[in-house]
PDB file of C-alpha atoms in Angstrom:
ATOM      1  CA  MET Y   5     -21.918  19.226 -27.345  1.00  0.00           C
ATOM      2  CA  ASN Y   6     -24.103  15.529 -27.677  1.00  0.00           C
ATOM      3  CA  ILE Y   7     -23.233  13.479 -24.613  1.00  0.00           C
ATOM      4  CA  ASN Y   8     -24.161   9.763 -25.934  1.00  0.00           C
ATOM      5  CA  PRO Y   9     -25.705   8.097 -22.475  1.00  0.00           C
ATOM      6  CA  PHE Y  10     -25.466   4.834 -23.786  1.00  0.00           C
ATOM      7  CA  GLU Y  11     -22.083   4.903 -24.546  1.00  0.00           C
ATOM      8  CA  LEU Y  12     -21.205   6.229 -21.109  1.00  0.00           C
ATOM      9  CA  MET Y  13     -22.396   4.033 -19.671  1.00  0.00           C
ATOM     10  CA  LYS Y  14     -20.460   1.515 -21.626  1.00  0.00           C
ATOM     11  CA  ASN Y  15     -17.626   4.202 -20.249  1.00  0.00           C
ATOM     12  CA  PHE Y  16     -17.794   3.629 -15.986  1.00  0.00           C
ATOM     13  CA  GLN Y  17     -19.351  -0.240 -16.427  1.00  0.00           C
ATOM     14  CA  SER Y  18     -15.522  -0.842 -17.967  1.00  0.00           C
ATOM     15  CA  LEU Y  19     -13.902   1.412 -16.011  1.00  0.00           C
ATOM     16  CA  GLN Y  20     -15.362  -1.159 -13.191  1.00  0.00           C
ATOM     17  CA  THR Y  21     -14.056  -4.548 -14.615  1.00  0.00           C
ATOM     18  CA  LYS Y  22     -10.741  -2.742 -14.919  1.00  0.00           C
ATOM     19  CA  LEU Y  23     -10.797  -1.392 -10.951  1.00  0.00           C
ATOM     20  CA  ASN Y  24     -12.710  -4.626  -9.440  1.00  0.00           C
ATOM     21  CA  GLU Y  25      -9.198  -6.254 -11.069  1.00  0.00           C
ATOM     22  CA  THR Y  26      -6.874  -4.188  -9.777  1.00  0.00           C
ATOM     23  CA  GLN Y  27      -8.539  -4.884  -6.361  1.00  0.00           C
ATOM     24  CA  GLU Y  28      -7.649  -8.173  -6.346  1.00  0.00           C
ATOM     25  CA  LYS Y  29      -4.576  -7.351  -8.036  1.00  0.00           C
ATOM     26  CA  LEU Y  30      -4.089  -5.688  -4.692  1.00  0.00           C
ATOM     27  CA  LYS Y  31      -4.573  -8.418  -2.615  1.00  0.00           C
ATOM     28  CA  SER Y  32      -1.930  -9.849  -3.947  1.00  0.00           C
ATOM     29  CA  VAL Y  33       1.110  -7.134  -2.736  1.00  0.00           C
ATOM     30  CA  LYS Y  34       3.280  -7.547  -0.353  1.00  0.00           C
ATOM     31  CA  VAL Y  35       5.490  -5.695   0.986  1.00  0.00           C
ATOM     32  CA  VAL Y  36       8.373  -5.228   4.119  1.00  0.00           C
ATOM     33  CA  GLY Y  37       8.871  -2.636   6.267  1.00  0.00           C
ATOM     34  CA  ASN Y  38      12.662  -2.264   8.114  1.00  0.00           C
ATOM     35  CA  ALA Y  39      14.109  -0.699  10.924  1.00  0.00           C
ATOM     36  CA  GLY Y  40      16.551  -0.533  12.236  1.00  0.00           C
ATOM     37  CA  GLY Y  41      19.102  -2.516   9.779  1.00  0.00           C
ATOM     38  CA  ASP Y  42      16.651  -5.159   9.246  1.00  0.00           C
ATOM     39  CA  MET Y  43      16.453  -5.491  13.279  1.00  0.00           C
ATOM     40  CA  VAL Y  44      12.388  -4.580  13.630  1.00  0.00           C
ATOM     41  CA  GLN Y  45      10.718  -5.966  10.314  1.00  0.00           C
ATOM     42  CA  VAL Y  46       6.905  -5.732   9.276  1.00  0.00           C
ATOM     43  CA  GLU Y  47       4.928  -6.790   6.575  1.00  0.00           C
ATOM     44  CA  MET Y  48       1.576  -6.216   4.772  1.00  0.00           C
ATOM     45  CA  ASN Y  49      -0.719  -6.827   2.152  1.00  0.00           C
ATOM     46  CA  GLY Y  50      -2.168  -4.698  -0.505  1.00  0.00           C
ATOM     47  CA  ARG Y  51      -5.035  -4.166   2.490  1.00  0.00           C
ATOM     48  CA  PHE Y  52      -2.518  -3.006   4.443  1.00  0.00           C
ATOM     49  CA  GLU Y  53      -2.918  -5.570   7.334  1.00  0.00           C
ATOM     50  CA  VAL Y  54      -0.470  -6.766   9.085  1.00  0.00           C
ATOM     51  CA  LEU Y  55       0.930  -9.864   8.292  1.00  0.00           C
ATOM     52  CA  ALA Y  56       3.453 -10.661   9.841  1.00  0.00           C
ATOM     53  CA  VAL Y  57       6.524  -8.968  13.009  1.00  0.00           C
ATOM     54  CA  ARG Y  58      10.401  -9.349  13.350  1.00  0.00           C
ATOM     55  CA  ILE Y  59      12.401  -8.606  16.019  1.00  0.00           C
ATOM     56  CA  SER Y  60      16.165  -9.005  15.865  1.00  0.00           C
ATOM     57  CA  PRO Y  61      16.676  -9.929  19.856  1.00  0.00           C
ATOM     58  CA  GLU Y  62      18.931  -7.083  19.291  1.00  0.00           C
ATOM     59  CA  ALA Y  63      16.572  -4.430  18.678  1.00  0.00           C
ATOM     60  CA  VAL Y  64      15.504  -5.712  22.500  1.00  0.00           C
ATOM     61  CA  ASP Y  65      16.573  -3.986  24.874  1.00  0.00           C
ATOM     62  CA  PRO Y  66      14.042  -3.853  28.354  1.00  0.00           C
ATOM     63  CA  GLN Y  67      15.603  -0.780  29.793  1.00  0.00           C
ATOM     64  CA  ASP Y  68      15.577   1.664  26.259  1.00  0.00           C
ATOM     65  CA  LEU Y  69      11.609   0.619  25.098  1.00  0.00           C
ATOM     66  CA  SER Y  70      11.422   4.032  22.991  1.00  0.00           C
ATOM     67  CA  MET Y  71      14.382   2.337  21.075  1.00  0.00           C
ATOM     68  CA  LEU Y  72      11.960  -0.761  20.102  1.00  0.00           C
ATOM     69  CA  GLU Y  73       8.851   1.889  20.167  1.00  0.00           C
ATOM     70  CA  ASP Y  74      11.434   3.593  17.420  1.00  0.00           C
ATOM     71  CA  LEU Y  75      11.753   1.233  15.347  1.00  0.00           C
ATOM     72  CA  MET Y  76       8.734  -0.122  14.927  1.00  0.00           C
ATOM     73  CA  LYS Y  77       7.241   3.170  13.780  1.00  0.00           C
ATOM     74  CA  ALA Y  78       9.596   3.575  11.892  1.00  0.00           C
ATOM     75  CA  ALA Y  79       9.096  -0.177   9.418  1.00  0.00           C
ATOM     76  CA  ILE Y  80       5.505  -0.002  10.023  1.00  0.00           C
ATOM     77  CA  SER Y  81       5.918   3.958   7.967  1.00  0.00           C
ATOM     78  CA  ASP Y  82       8.629   1.982   6.140  1.00  0.00           C
ATOM     79  CA  ALA Y  83       6.311  -0.626   5.123  1.00  0.00           C
ATOM     80  CA  LEU Y  84       3.128   2.026   4.294  1.00  0.00           C
ATOM     81  CA  SER Y  85       4.837   4.034   1.812  1.00  0.00           C
ATOM     82  CA  LYS Y  86       6.247   1.022  -0.523  1.00  0.00           C
ATOM     83  CA  LEU Y  87       2.843  -0.041  -0.111  1.00  0.00           C
ATOM     84  CA  LYS Y  88       1.396   3.117  -1.225  1.00  0.00           C
ATOM     85  CA  GLU Y  89       3.359   3.589  -3.529  1.00  0.00           C
ATOM     86  CA  ALA Y  90       3.127   0.005  -5.392  1.00  0.00           C
ATOM     87  CA  ILE Y  91      -0.723   1.019  -4.642  1.00  0.00           C
ATOM     88  CA  ARG Y  92       0.390   4.290  -7.159  1.00  0.00           C
ATOM     89  CA  LEU Y  93       1.575   2.334  -9.905  1.00  0.00           C
ATOM     90  CA  GLU Y  94      -0.777  -0.437 -10.242  1.00  0.00           C
ATOM     91  CA  MET Y  95      -3.927   2.222 -10.812  1.00  0.00           C
ATOM     92  CA  SER Y  96      -2.025   3.942 -12.970  1.00  0.00           C
ATOM     93  CA  ASP Y  97      -3.678   2.053 -15.941  1.00  0.00           C
ATOM     94  CA  LEU Y  98      -6.484   3.091 -14.387  1.00  0.00           C
ATOM     95  CA  THR Y  99      -6.215   6.777 -13.838  1.00  0.00           C
ATOM     96  CA  GLY Y 100      -4.827   7.906 -16.812  1.00  0.00           C
ATOM     97  CA  GLY Y 101      -3.790  11.608 -16.511  1.00  0.00           C
ATOM     98  CA  ILE Y 102      -5.717  11.349 -13.198  1.00  0.00           C
ATOM     99  CA  PRO Y 103      -2.337  13.191 -10.916  1.00  0.00           C
ATOM    100  CA  PRO Y 104      -0.724  11.072  -8.303  1.00  0.00           C
ATOM    101  CA  GLY Y 105      -2.407  11.944  -4.862  1.00  0.00           C
ATOM    102  CA  PHE Y 106      -4.802  12.797  -6.372  1.00  0.00           C
ATOM    103  CA  PHE Y 107      -7.662  10.046  -5.319  1.00  0.00           C
ATOM    104  CA  GLY Y 108      -5.141  10.514  -1.752  1.00  0.00           C
ATOM    105  CA  VAL Y 109      -2.851   7.101  -1.945  1.00  0.00           C
TER     106      VAL Y 109
END
């Protein structure tokens, strides 16, 4: 088997360009995680940054803060799950036949 280093470099540069384009696209991805029938919402972008947190007054009970904490965890987990799926879909063109989850996403 004969490997052409120039062809290999060309393929690598093409992959790098596609990766950079995908990273730019992911900057604009936004997801909203919900919990408690939308009583708590967490909005995140493709860089895993929290953009907004919305809490309805019904979710706040000073006598039961653990409920609000649980709703926050659930909303964040929901947002992360949606974001990982969005990233997986965006990266699928780039990764071709590589199995999902190979890169930890």
